[in-house]
Amino acid sequence: MYDIMKVELISVGTELLLGDIVNTNAQYLSRELANIGISVYHQSTVGDNFDRLIQCFDEALSRSDVVITTGGLGPTKDDITKEAACRYFGFTEELNDKVWEKIEERLKKYRKNNVVSENNKKQAMFPKEAQIIDNEYGTAPGAIYEKDGKKIIVMPGPPREMMPMFDNKIKPFLSKESDDVFVSRYVRFYGIGESNLETQLEDILDKQTNPTIALYAKSGEVLIRVTASGKDKEHCLKMIEKEIEKLKDRVGKYIYLIGDESISSSQSELEKVTAALLVEKKIKIATAESCTGGKVASMLIDYPGISDVFLEGLVTYSNEAKMRTLGVKEDTLKKHGAVSYETAVEMARGAAKYTGADIAVSTTGVAGPGGGTKEKPVGLVYIGVYFRGVEKAYEMTYSGTRNLVRDRAARDAINFVRELVK
Amino acid sequence: MYDIMKVELISVGTELLLGDIVNTNAQYLSRELANIGISVYHQSTVGDNFDRLIQCFDEALSRSDVVITTGGLGPTKDDITKEAACRYFGFTEELNDKVWEKIEERLKKYRKNNVVSENNKKQAMFPKEAQIIDNEYGTAPGAIYEKDGKKIIVMPGPPREMMPMFDNKIKPFLSKESDDVFVSRYVRFYGIGESNLETQLEDILDKQTNPTIALYAKSGEVLIRVTASGKDKEHCLKMIEKEIEKLKDRVGKYIYLIGDESISSSQSELEKVTAALLVEKKIKIATAESCTGGKVASMLIDYPGISDVFLEGLVTYSNEAKMRTLGVKEDTLKKHGAVSYETAVEMARGAAKYTGADIAVSTTGVAGPGGGTKEKPVGLVYIGVYFRGVEKAYEMTYSGTRNLVRDRAARDAINFVRELVK
């Protein structure tokens, strides 16, 4: 619908070709560029090789307007990205005194015992045609080189340097080239699978144009990104709001968060939302875990403010511990087994009684790979909850590895707590 | 030293260009190919676009002998990898009855409520020139196409289908093209940083030719891969053994495992090794966690056999819980604070006494982001250990996010247990 700028990514680094590291930079940049309406048609990875990089520039700029590179800006002779870009455009590098001053300052500050090395000067070499981009988190600046309407943008390889440089400098630079703004919101679902959600929203997904709606499934939950483009942010937000209302009408009961933080889209927010709810409502919690073995406690404690309401976590993996600390009856364990509705309920109740908590959650199950029987197969987990005198347990069945079963059970336990206290 | 086959990777899929998923296939294949001595000079990613993919084949095969693709073998009209490869080589696709029979069988088995869809027939279309590769974990077979000494190998995109296909079918096929075998062993270090290890091994690293030695730093530990090439496996193993002896002489005290599982190289084995030691030596353990909040317990419980020796885990995040369950003295908390050597020792001792464990480990620290003071800054963690009457605590300082501090502390706690019981 618009005349869209074409961008290609080139990742430079032999460590990528050897499979030593995963190329997360390519994913980050692709997603962020898609967010501002820029299409990436091609990603490539090359080693620290001058001729091959020049060839890549040639191929890429024959079909695209902009090439963004990551990596190869270090001080060693293996680092050749800047040099190749300058050779490609016919620019001549020279020492930039201002940049060198900054690099020296940085090196002196962070490497107290090291002398400033001469080869760092390589990172201060730029042609006069370059637009130099500050690096707030490292010595290697980035740069924008431009000739005859084609651009090469070079950025450092370490994600902690590259991401803020892109967000704060390159993204605004590229956004200026587009007339429209792009705004996204993220809707997070728990308790419904991706294909089920897709089926329930089929007509909405089929008709989407602007805003666009994209589904992502991650670690047991689904995320929907709603992106609108338009003349201004306010107008976009209104369009998004209308779309989100449709989602709420249709599948609202599975939504646990609506937010705009694009950066955290790869991580679940379920435990943060749940912990924040507990803190906000001053509901004191205790956990009693068997198969999840401390995961539920650990997920809650990842929230910094939790200390006000997290009373104690009890990892009672053995029957002795279940009896000793939680007061689970020997009779219950004998009659129903450790993995049972009854034991799960007694564990939750016992944790609440022992600690004085308002709410307690328990897990007991067969995480595998061994230990399964016909009646109680691997993957069977009971999640017990006790909330101010009311108690019950949920019978769940999971598939996958031991770690996956434990993870899903812990996340479901957290979600049951959230549903009870919200 | 050998005439090495040149291989390029092409990842096909619009979801990669949108940044919806990280390209872990490229890393996996690059690493596995490097392991058998095949150099990858170039990786590319393109969307589900026929013309762009043809152009990619053309560029890649102009400089390499083999192209390996992943993705684009599904049943929808968006999936075009096979079709593009055939067009590129001038091959004509036709329905392969045997393949179609297998696909039908598979679909009937796994989709009980679904009719077999006509568009799945697309996955059974192959030219007579193709060498078809079975897919044990999905409907889409792979294939090897060859013409004039150039090869295109197509594989499905989902890693759980692609990885076994590569390991069992493609890797042996490519290995046949080389006269030599390649054998690797992995040496795992804990308690020494990457740069420190590199410095101590500088001369060995500088002189390496065959075997080659590669360092990888992952989640607080370092992994060294030693790879030898030669006429047979036995000869390679002897060369590797000699190299590993040198490492043992120099930095042996940091080695916690020597193994050959390449697949698990991205995951730490520290908790498995520690849990296995406890089980083997029948040493009963309890944990008492404050800042790590259940991580230590959860890491140990990830080992399936741990139930024999894991007595109980106590997540005593609040002072009340430290006193109630672990018997930490109020006086100690007042005088030294919850984050102190004394509290850490009392926590470990208390956990051992309460549960009757042989060994107990405790953590208490300032995980941040708030709560730090000048005397007790964010990142300060005490790790206490009690082992059959002997008790002490370690003062550690970590940097990074709350989650990183908690993670590093939990891993160090596990390592202290390992060092004590080994």
mmCIF file with all atom_site columns, N, CA and C in Angstrom, chain A residues 228-283:
data_model
loop_
_atom_site.group_PDB
_atom_site.id
_atom_site.type_symbol
_atom_site.label_atom_id
_atom_site.label_alt_id
_atom_site.label_comp_id
_atom_site.label_asym_id
_atom_site.label_entity_id
_atom_site.label_seq_id
_atom_site.pdbx_PDB_ins_code
_atom_site.Cartn_x
_atom_site.Cartn_y
_atom_site.Cartn_z
_atom_site.occupancy
_atom_site.B_iso_or_equiv
_atom_site.pdbx_formal_charge
_atom_site.auth_seq_id
_atom_site.auth_comp_id
_atom_site.auth_asym_id
_atom_site.auth_atom_id
_atom_site.pdbx_PDB_model_num
ATOM 1   N N  . ALA A 1 228 ? -0.962  -1.027  13.861 1.00 0.00 ? 228 ALA A N  1
ATOM 2   C CA . ALA A 1 228 ? -1.673  -0.117  12.958 1.00 0.00 ? 228 ALA A CA 1
ATOM 3   C C  . ALA A 1 228 ? -0.694  0.887   12.370 1.00 0.00 ? 228 ALA A C  1
ATOM 4   N N  . SER A 1 229 ? -0.935  1.309   11.152 1.00 0.00 ? 229 SER A N  1
ATOM 5   C CA . SER A 1 229 ? -0.141  2.386   10.562 1.00 0.00 ? 229 SER A CA 1
ATOM 6   C C  . SER A 1 229 ? -1.068  3.522   10.177 1.00 0.00 ? 229 SER A C  1
ATOM 7   N N  . GLY A 1 230 ? -0.575  4.728   10.318 1.00 0.00 ? 230 GLY A N  1
ATOM 8   C CA . GLY A 1 230 ? -1.399  5.876   9.992  1.00 0.00 ? 230 GLY A CA 1
ATOM 9   C C  . GLY A 1 230 ? -0.613  7.163   10.138 1.00 0.00 ? 230 GLY A C  1
ATOM 10  N N  . LYS A 1 231 ? -1.332  8.288   10.048 1.00 0.00 ? 231 LYS A N  1
ATOM 11  C CA . LYS A 1 231 ? -0.656  9.586   10.040 1.00 0.00 ? 231 LYS A CA 1
ATOM 12  C C  . LYS A 1 231 ? -0.113  9.965   11.422 1.00 0.00 ? 231 LYS A C  1
ATOM 13  N N  . ASP A 1 232 ? -0.821  9.560   12.476 1.00 0.00 ? 232 ASP A N  1
ATOM 14  C CA . ASP A 1 232 ? -0.306  9.882   13.805 1.00 0.00 ? 232 ASP A CA 1
ATOM 15  C C  . ASP A 1 232 ? -0.617  8.769   14.796 1.00 0.00 ? 232 ASP A C  1
ATOM 16  N N  . LYS A 1 233 ? 0.042   8.837   15.960 1.00 0.00 ? 233 LYS A N  1
ATOM 17  C CA . LYS A 1 233 ? -0.034  7.771   16.944 1.00 0.00 ? 233 LYS A CA 1
ATOM 18  C C  . LYS A 1 233 ? -1.447  7.604   17.489 1.00 0.00 ? 233 LYS A C  1
ATOM 19  N N  . GLU A 1 234 ? -2.087  8.733   17.754 1.00 0.00 ? 234 GLU A N  1
ATOM 20  C CA . GLU A 1 234 ? -3.414  8.702   18.353 1.00 0.00 ? 234 GLU A CA 1
ATOM 21  C C  . GLU A 1 234 ? -4.401  7.937   17.475 1.00 0.00 ? 234 GLU A C  1
ATOM 22  N N  . HIS A 1 235 ? -4.368  8.256   16.195 1.00 0.00 ? 235 HIS A N  1
ATOM 23  C CA . HIS A 1 235 ? -5.245  7.597   15.230 1.00 0.00 ? 235 HIS A CA 1
ATOM 24  C C  . HIS A 1 235 ? -4.975  6.085   15.215 1.00 0.00 ? 235 HIS A C  1
ATOM 25  N N  . CYS A 1 236 ? -3.701  5.732   15.236 1.00 0.00 ? 236 CYS A N  1
ATOM 26  C CA . CYS A 1 236 ? -3.329  4.303   15.243 1.00 0.00 ? 236 CYS A CA 1
ATOM 27  C C  . CYS A 1 236 ? -3.876  3.610   16.489 1.00 0.00 ? 236 CYS A C  1
ATOM 28  N N  . LEU A 1 237 ? -3.693  4.256   17.636 1.00 0.00 ? 237 LEU A N  1
ATOM 29  C CA . LEU A 1 237 ? -4.143  3.653   18.892 1.00 0.00 ? 237 LEU A CA 1
ATOM 30  C C  . LEU A 1 237 ? -5.646  3.423   18.888 1.00 0.00 ? 237 LEU A C  1
ATOM 31  N N  . LYS A 1 238 ? -6.394  4.350   18.280 1.00 0.00 ? 238 LYS A N  1
ATOM 32  C CA . LYS A 1 238 ? -7.845  4.187   18.191 1.00 0.00 ? 238 LYS A CA 1
ATOM 33  C C  . LYS A 1 238 ? -8.211  2.958   17.363 1.00 0.00 ? 238 LYS A C  1
ATOM 34  N N  . MET A 1 239 ? -7.511  2.799   16.230 1.00 0.00 ? 239 MET A N  1
ATOM 35  C CA . MET A 1 239 ? -7.761  1.625   15.374 1.00 0.00 ? 239 MET A CA 1
ATOM 36  C C  . MET A 1 239 ? -7.444  0.334   16.126 1.00 0.00 ? 239 MET A C  1
ATOM 37  N N  . ILE A 1 240 ? -6.328  0.367   16.865 1.00 0.00 ? 240 ILE A N  1
ATOM 38  C CA . ILE A 1 240 ? -5.919  -0.819  17.632 1.00 0.00 ? 240 ILE A CA 1
ATOM 39  C C  . ILE A 1 240 ? -6.948  -1.135  18.703 1.00 0.00 ? 240 ILE A C  1
ATOM 40  N N  . GLU A 1 241 ? -7.411  -0.082  19.390 1.00 0.00 ? 241 GLU A N  1
ATOM 41  C CA . GLU A 1 241 ? -8.383  -0.259  20.470 1.00 0.00 ? 241 GLU A CA 1
ATOM 42  C C  . GLU A 1 241 ? -9.628  -0.980  19.972 1.00 0.00 ? 241 GLU A C  1
ATOM 43  N N  . LYS A 1 242 ? -10.091 -0.583  18.783 1.00 0.00 ? 242 LYS A N  1
ATOM 44  C CA . LYS A 1 242 ? -11.279 -1.203  18.186 1.00 0.00 ? 242 LYS A CA 1
ATOM 45  C C  . LYS A 1 242 ? -11.054 -2.690  17.935 1.00 0.00 ? 242 LYS A C  1
ATOM 46  N N  . GLU A 1 243 ? -9.847  -3.012  17.458 1.00 0.00 ? 243 GLU A N  1
ATOM 47  C CA . GLU A 1 243 ? -9.513  -4.409  17.155 1.00 0.00 ? 243 GLU A CA 1
ATOM 48  C C  . GLU A 1 243 ? -9.427  -5.227  18.443 1.00 0.00 ? 243 GLU A C  1
ATOM 49  N N  . ILE A 1 244 ? -8.829  -4.624  19.467 1.00 0.00 ? 244 ILE A N  1
ATOM 50  C CA . ILE A 1 244 ? -8.674  -5.334  20.736 1.00 0.00 ? 244 ILE A CA 1
ATOM 51  C C  . ILE A 1 244 ? -10.039 -5.591  21.384 1.00 0.00 ? 244 ILE A C  1
ATOM 52  N N  . GLU A 1 245 ? -10.978 -4.656  21.196 1.00 0.00 ? 245 GLU A N  1
ATOM 53  C CA . GLU A 1 245 ? -12.330 -4.873  21.724 1.00 0.00 ? 245 GLU A CA 1
ATOM 54  C C  . GLU A 1 245 ? -12.941 -6.141  21.132 1.00 0.00 ? 245 GLU A C  1
ATOM 55  N N  . LYS A 1 246 ? -12.700 -6.354  19.832 1.00 0.00 ? 246 LYS A N  1
ATOM 56  C CA . LYS A 1 246 ? -13.205 -7.565  19.171 1.00 0.00 ? 246 LYS A CA 1
ATOM 57  C C  . LYS A 1 246 ? -12.606 -8.814  19.807 1.00 0.00 ? 246 LYS A C  1
ATOM 58  N N  . LEU A 1 247 ? -11.297 -8.755  20.093 1.00 0.00 ? 247 LEU A N  1
ATOM 59  C CA . LEU A 1 247 ? -10.630 -9.903  20.718 1.00 0.00 ? 247 LEU A CA 1
ATOM 60  C C  . LEU A 1 247 ? -11.214 -10.157 22.104 1.00 0.00 ? 247 LEU A C  1
ATOM 61  N N  . LYS A 1 248 ? -11.444 -9.072  22.844 1.00 0.00 ? 248 LYS A N  1
ATOM 62  C CA . LYS A 1 248 ? -11.993 -9.204  24.206 1.00 0.00 ? 248 LYS A CA 1
ATOM 63  C C  . LYS A 1 248 ? -13.367 -9.862  24.166 1.00 0.00 ? 248 LYS A C  1
ATOM 64  N N  . ASP A 1 249 ? -14.209 -9.421  23.229 1.00 0.00 ? 249 ASP A N  1
ATOM 65  C CA . ASP A 1 249 ? -15.559 -9.994  23.092 1.00 0.00 ? 249 ASP A CA 1
ATOM 66  C C  . ASP A 1 249 ? -15.493 -11.493 22.862 1.00 0.00 ? 249 ASP A C  1
ATOM 67  N N  . ARG A 1 250 ? -14.556 -11.877 22.000 1.00 0.00 ? 250 ARG A N  1
ATOM 68  C CA . ARG A 1 250 ? -14.519 -13.256 21.530 1.00 0.00 ? 250 ARG A CA 1
ATOM 69  C C  . ARG A 1 250 ? -13.788 -14.188 22.506 1.00 0.00 ? 250 ARG A C  1
ATOM 70  N N  . VAL A 1 251 ? -12.622 -13.782 22.978 1.00 0.00 ? 251 VAL A N  1
ATOM 71  C CA . VAL A 1 251 ? -11.765 -14.680 23.773 1.00 0.00 ? 251 VAL A CA 1
ATOM 72  C C  . VAL A 1 251 ? -11.194 -13.968 25.004 1.00 0.00 ? 251 VAL A C  1
ATOM 73  N N  . GLY A 1 252 ? -11.971 -13.006 25.523 1.00 0.00 ? 252 GLY A N  1
ATOM 74  C CA . GLY A 1 252 ? -11.508 -12.155 26.614 1.00 0.00 ? 252 GLY A CA 1
ATOM 75  C C  . GLY A 1 252 ? -11.072 -12.906 27.865 1.00 0.00 ? 252 GLY A C  1
ATOM 76  N N  . LYS A 1 253 ? -11.696 -14.051 28.110 1.00 0.00 ? 253 LYS A N  1
ATOM 77  C CA . LYS A 1 253 ? -11.410 -14.712 29.379 1.00 0.00 ? 253 LYS A CA 1
ATOM 78  C C  . LYS A 1 253 ? -10.000 -15.304 29.426 1.00 0.00 ? 253 LYS A C  1
ATOM 79  N N  . TYR A 1 254 ? -9.355  -15.424 28.279 1.00 0.00 ? 254 TYR A N  1
ATOM 80  C CA . TYR A 1 254 ? -7.984  -15.948 28.269 1.00 0.00 ? 254 TYR A CA 1
ATOM 81  C C  . TYR A 1 254 ? -6.923  -14.843 28.287 1.00 0.00 ? 254 TYR A C  1
ATOM 82  N N  . ILE A 1 255 ? -7.361  -13.592 28.164 1.00 0.00 ? 255 ILE A N  1
ATOM 83  C CA . ILE A 1 255 ? -6.399  -12.479 28.131 1.00 0.00 ? 255 ILE A CA 1
ATOM 84  C C  . ILE A 1 255 ? -5.896  -12.183 29.536 1.00 0.00 ? 255 ILE A C  1
ATOM 85  N N  . TYR A 1 256 ? -4.576  -12.125 29.714 1.00 0.00 ? 256 TYR A N  1
ATOM 86  C CA . TYR A 1 256 ? -4.108  -11.741 31.045 1.00 0.00 ? 256 TYR A CA 1
ATOM 87  C C  . TYR A 1 256 ? -3.340  -10.429 31.058 1.00 0.00 ? 256 TYR A C  1
ATOM 88  N N  . LEU A 1 257 ? -2.992  -9.921  29.876 1.00 0.00 ? 257 LEU A N  1
ATOM 89  C CA . LEU A 1 257 ? -2.280  -8.639  29.851 1.00 0.00 ? 257 LEU A CA 1
ATOM 90  C C  . LEU A 1 257 ? -2.403  -8.001  28.469 1.00 0.00 ? 257 LEU A C  1
ATOM 91  N N  . ILE A 1 258 ? -2.623  -6.689  28.470 1.00 0.00 ? 258 ILE A N  1
ATOM 92  C CA . ILE A 1 258 ? -2.565  -5.933  27.214 1.00 0.00 ? 258 ILE A CA 1
ATOM 93  C C  . ILE A 1 258 ? -1.499  -4.862  27.415 1.00 0.00 ? 258 ILE A C  1
ATOM 94  N N  . GLY A 1 259 ? -0.466  -4.889  26.601 1.00 0.00 ? 259 GLY A N  1
ATOM 95  C CA . GLY A 1 259 ? 0.635   -3.965  26.840 1.00 0.00 ? 259 GLY A CA 1
ATOM 96  C C  . GLY A 1 259 ? 1.304   -3.535  25.559 1.00 0.00 ? 259 GLY A C  1
ATOM 97  N N  . ASP A 1 260 ? 2.251   -2.604  25.678 1.00 0.00 ? 260 ASP A N  1
ATOM 98  C CA . ASP A 1 260 ? 2.907   -2.123  24.468 1.00 0.00 ? 260 ASP A CA 1
ATOM 99  C C  . ASP A 1 260 ? 4.419   -2.340  24.490 1.00 0.00 ? 260 ASP A C  1
ATOM 100 N N  . GLU A 1 261 ? 4.926   -3.144  25.414 1.00 0.00 ? 261 GLU A N  1
ATOM 101 C CA . GLU A 1 261 ? 6.365   -3.349  25.472 1.00 0.00 ? 261 GLU A CA 1
ATOM 102 C C  . GLU A 1 261 ? 6.787   -4.364  24.431 1.00 0.00 ? 261 GLU A C  1
ATOM 103 N N  . SER A 1 262 ? 7.297   -3.885  23.346 1.00 0.00 ? 262 SER A N  1
ATOM 104 C CA . SER A 1 262 ? 7.671   -4.805  22.277 1.00 0.00 ? 262 SER A CA 1
ATOM 105 C C  . SER A 1 262 ? 8.884   -5.627  22.684 1.00 0.00 ? 262 SER A C  1
ATOM 106 N N  . ILE A 1 263 ? 9.742   -5.034  23.498 1.00 0.00 ? 263 ILE A N  1
ATOM 107 C CA . ILE A 1 263 ? 11.015  -5.674  23.804 1.00 0.00 ? 263 ILE A CA 1
ATOM 108 C C  . ILE A 1 263 ? 10.848  -6.972  24.598 1.00 0.00 ? 263 ILE A C  1
ATOM 109 N N  . SER A 1 264 ? 9.808   -7.035  25.402 1.00 0.00 ? 264 SER A N  1
ATOM 110 C CA . SER A 1 264 ? 9.651   -8.210  26.252 1.00 0.00 ? 264 SER A CA 1
ATOM 111 C C  . SER A 1 264 ? 8.743   -9.243  25.614 1.00 0.00 ? 264 SER A C  1
ATOM 112 N N  . SER A 1 265 ? 8.498   -9.111  24.327 1.00 0.00 ? 265 SER A N  1
ATOM 113 C CA . SER A 1 265 ? 7.530   -10.002 23.702 1.00 0.00 ? 265 SER A CA 1
ATOM 114 C C  . SER A 1 265 ? 7.976   -11.456 23.710 1.00 0.00 ? 265 SER A C  1
ATOM 115 N N  . SER A 1 266 ? 9.268   -11.698 23.906 1.00 0.00 ? 266 SER A N  1
ATOM 116 C CA . SER A 1 266 ? 9.723   -13.084 23.887 1.00 0.00 ? 266 SER A CA 1
ATOM 117 C C  . SER A 1 266 ? 9.625   -13.734 25.263 1.00 0.00 ? 266 SER A C  1
ATOM 118 N N  . GLN A 1 267 ? 9.330   -12.935 26.288 1.00 0.00 ? 267 GLN A N  1
ATOM 119 C CA . GLN A 1 267 ? 9.238   -13.495 27.633 1.00 0.00 ? 267 GLN A CA 1
ATOM 120 C C  . GLN A 1 267 ? 7.816   -13.437 28.137 1.00 0.00 ? 267 GLN A C  1
ATOM 121 N N  . SER A 1 268 ? 7.446   -14.432 28.931 1.00 0.00 ? 268 SER A N  1
ATOM 122 C CA . SER A 1 268 ? 6.119   -14.425 29.518 1.00 0.00 ? 268 SER A CA 1
ATOM 123 C C  . SER A 1 268 ? 6.048   -13.354 30.602 1.00 0.00 ? 268 SER A C  1
ATOM 124 N N  . GLU A 1 269 ? 4.885   -12.783 30.756 1.00 0.00 ? 269 GLU A N  1
ATOM 125 C CA . GLU A 1 269 ? 4.668   -11.796 31.811 1.00 0.00 ? 269 GLU A CA 1
ATOM 126 C C  . GLU A 1 269 ? 3.763   -12.374 32.896 1.00 0.00 ? 269 GLU A C  1
ATOM 127 N N  . LEU A 1 270 ? 3.406   -13.654 32.746 1.00 0.00 ? 270 LEU A N  1
ATOM 128 C CA . LEU A 1 270 ? 2.420   -14.262 33.636 1.00 0.00 ? 270 LEU A CA 1
ATOM 129 C C  . LEU A 1 270 ? 2.818   -14.180 35.100 1.00 0.00 ? 270 LEU A C  1
ATOM 130 N N  . GLU A 1 271 ? 4.079   -14.502 35.411 1.00 0.00 ? 271 GLU A N  1
ATOM 131 C CA . GLU A 1 271 ? 4.487   -14.497 36.816 1.00 0.00 ? 271 GLU A CA 1
ATOM 132 C C  . GLU A 1 271 ? 4.563   -13.082 37.363 1.00 0.00 ? 271 GLU A C  1
ATOM 133 N N  . LYS A 1 272 ? 4.982   -12.136 36.517 1.00 0.00 ? 272 LYS A N  1
ATOM 134 C CA . LYS A 1 272 ? 5.040   -10.744 36.971 1.00 0.00 ? 272 LYS A CA 1
ATOM 135 C C  . LYS A 1 272 ? 3.643   -10.230 37.283 1.00 0.00 ? 272 LYS A C  1
ATOM 136 N N  . VAL A 1 273 ? 2.702   -10.506 36.367 1.00 0.00 ? 273 VAL A N  1
ATOM 137 C CA . VAL A 1 273 ? 1.332   -10.055 36.556 1.00 0.00 ? 273 VAL A CA 1
ATOM 138 C C  . VAL A 1 273 ? 0.755   -10.662 37.837 1.00 0.00 ? 273 VAL A C  1
ATOM 139 N N  . THR A 1 274 ? 1.020   -11.958 38.044 1.00 0.00 ? 274 THR A N  1
ATOM 140 C CA . THR A 1 274 ? 0.486   -12.639 39.223 1.00 0.00 ? 274 THR A CA 1
ATOM 141 C C  . THR A 1 274 ? 1.118   -12.099 40.506 1.00 0.00 ? 274 THR A C  1
ATOM 142 N N  . ALA A 1 275 ? 2.435   -11.952 40.509 1.00 0.00 ? 275 ALA A N  1
ATOM 143 C CA . ALA A 1 275 ? 3.119   -11.432 41.696 1.00 0.00 ? 275 ALA A CA 1
ATOM 144 C C  . ALA A 1 275 ? 2.644   -10.017 42.013 1.00 0.00 ? 275 ALA A C  1
ATOM 145 N N  . ALA A 1 276 ? 2.499   -9.211  40.967 1.00 0.00 ? 276 ALA A N  1
ATOM 146 C CA . ALA A 1 276 ? 2.061   -7.829  41.187 1.00 0.00 ? 276 ALA A CA 1
ATOM 147 C C  . ALA A 1 276 ? 0.658   -7.784  41.783 1.00 0.00 ? 276 ALA A C  1
ATOM 148 N N  . LEU A 1 277 ? -0.215  -8.690  41.323 1.00 0.00 ? 277 LEU A N  1
ATOM 149 C CA . LEU A 1 277 ? -1.574  -8.780  41.866 1.00 0.00 ? 277 LEU A CA 1
ATOM 150 C C  . LEU A 1 277 ? -1.550  -9.100  43.361 1.00 0.00 ? 277 LEU A C  1
ATOM 151 N N  . LEU A 1 278 ? -0.709  -10.081 43.737 1.00 0.00 ? 278 LEU A N  1
ATOM 152 C CA . LEU A 1 278 ? -0.602  -10.486 45.140 1.00 0.00 ? 278 LEU A CA 1
ATOM 153 C C  . LEU A 1 278 ? -0.129  -9.313  45.992 1.00 0.00 ? 278 LEU A C  1
ATOM 154 N N  . VAL A 1 279 ? 0.879   -8.604  45.494 1.00 0.00 ? 279 VAL A N  1
ATOM 155 C CA . VAL A 1 279 ? 1.435   -7.471  46.249 1.00 0.00 ? 279 VAL A CA 1
ATOM 156 C C  . VAL A 1 279 ? 0.390   -6.372  46.368 1.00 0.00 ? 279 VAL A C  1
ATOM 157 N N  . GLU A 1 280 ? -0.258  -6.065  45.248 1.00 0.00 ? 280 GLU A N  1
ATOM 158 C CA . GLU A 1 280 ? -1.243  -4.984  45.220 1.00 0.00 ? 280 GLU A CA 1
ATOM 159 C C  . GLU A 1 280 ? -2.389  -5.270  46.198 1.00 0.00 ? 280 GLU A C  1
ATOM 160 N N  . LYS A 1 281 ? -2.848  -6.535  46.221 1.00 0.00 ? 281 LYS A N  1
ATOM 161 C CA . LYS A 1 281 ? -3.986  -6.887  47.067 1.00 0.00 ? 281 LYS A CA 1
ATOM 162 C C  . LYS A 1 281 ? -3.557  -7.373  48.455 1.00 0.00 ? 281 LYS A C  1
ATOM 163 N N  . LYS A 1 282 ? -2.257  -7.323  48.719 1.00 0.00 ? 282 LYS A N  1
ATOM 164 C CA . LYS A 1 282 ? -1.713  -7.739  50.020 1.00 0.00 ? 282 LYS A CA 1
ATOM 165 C C  . LYS A 1 282 ? -2.192  -9.140  50.406 1.00 0.00 ? 282 LYS A C  1
ATOM 166 N N  . ILE A 1 283 ? -2.147  -10.068 49.450 1.00 0.00 ? 283 ILE A N  1
ATOM 167 C CA . ILE A 1 283 ? -2.534  -11.456 49.716 1.00 0.00 ? 283 ILE A CA 1
ATOM 168 C C  . ILE A 1 283 ? -1.269  -12.272 49.951 1.00 0.00 ? 283 ILE A C  1
#
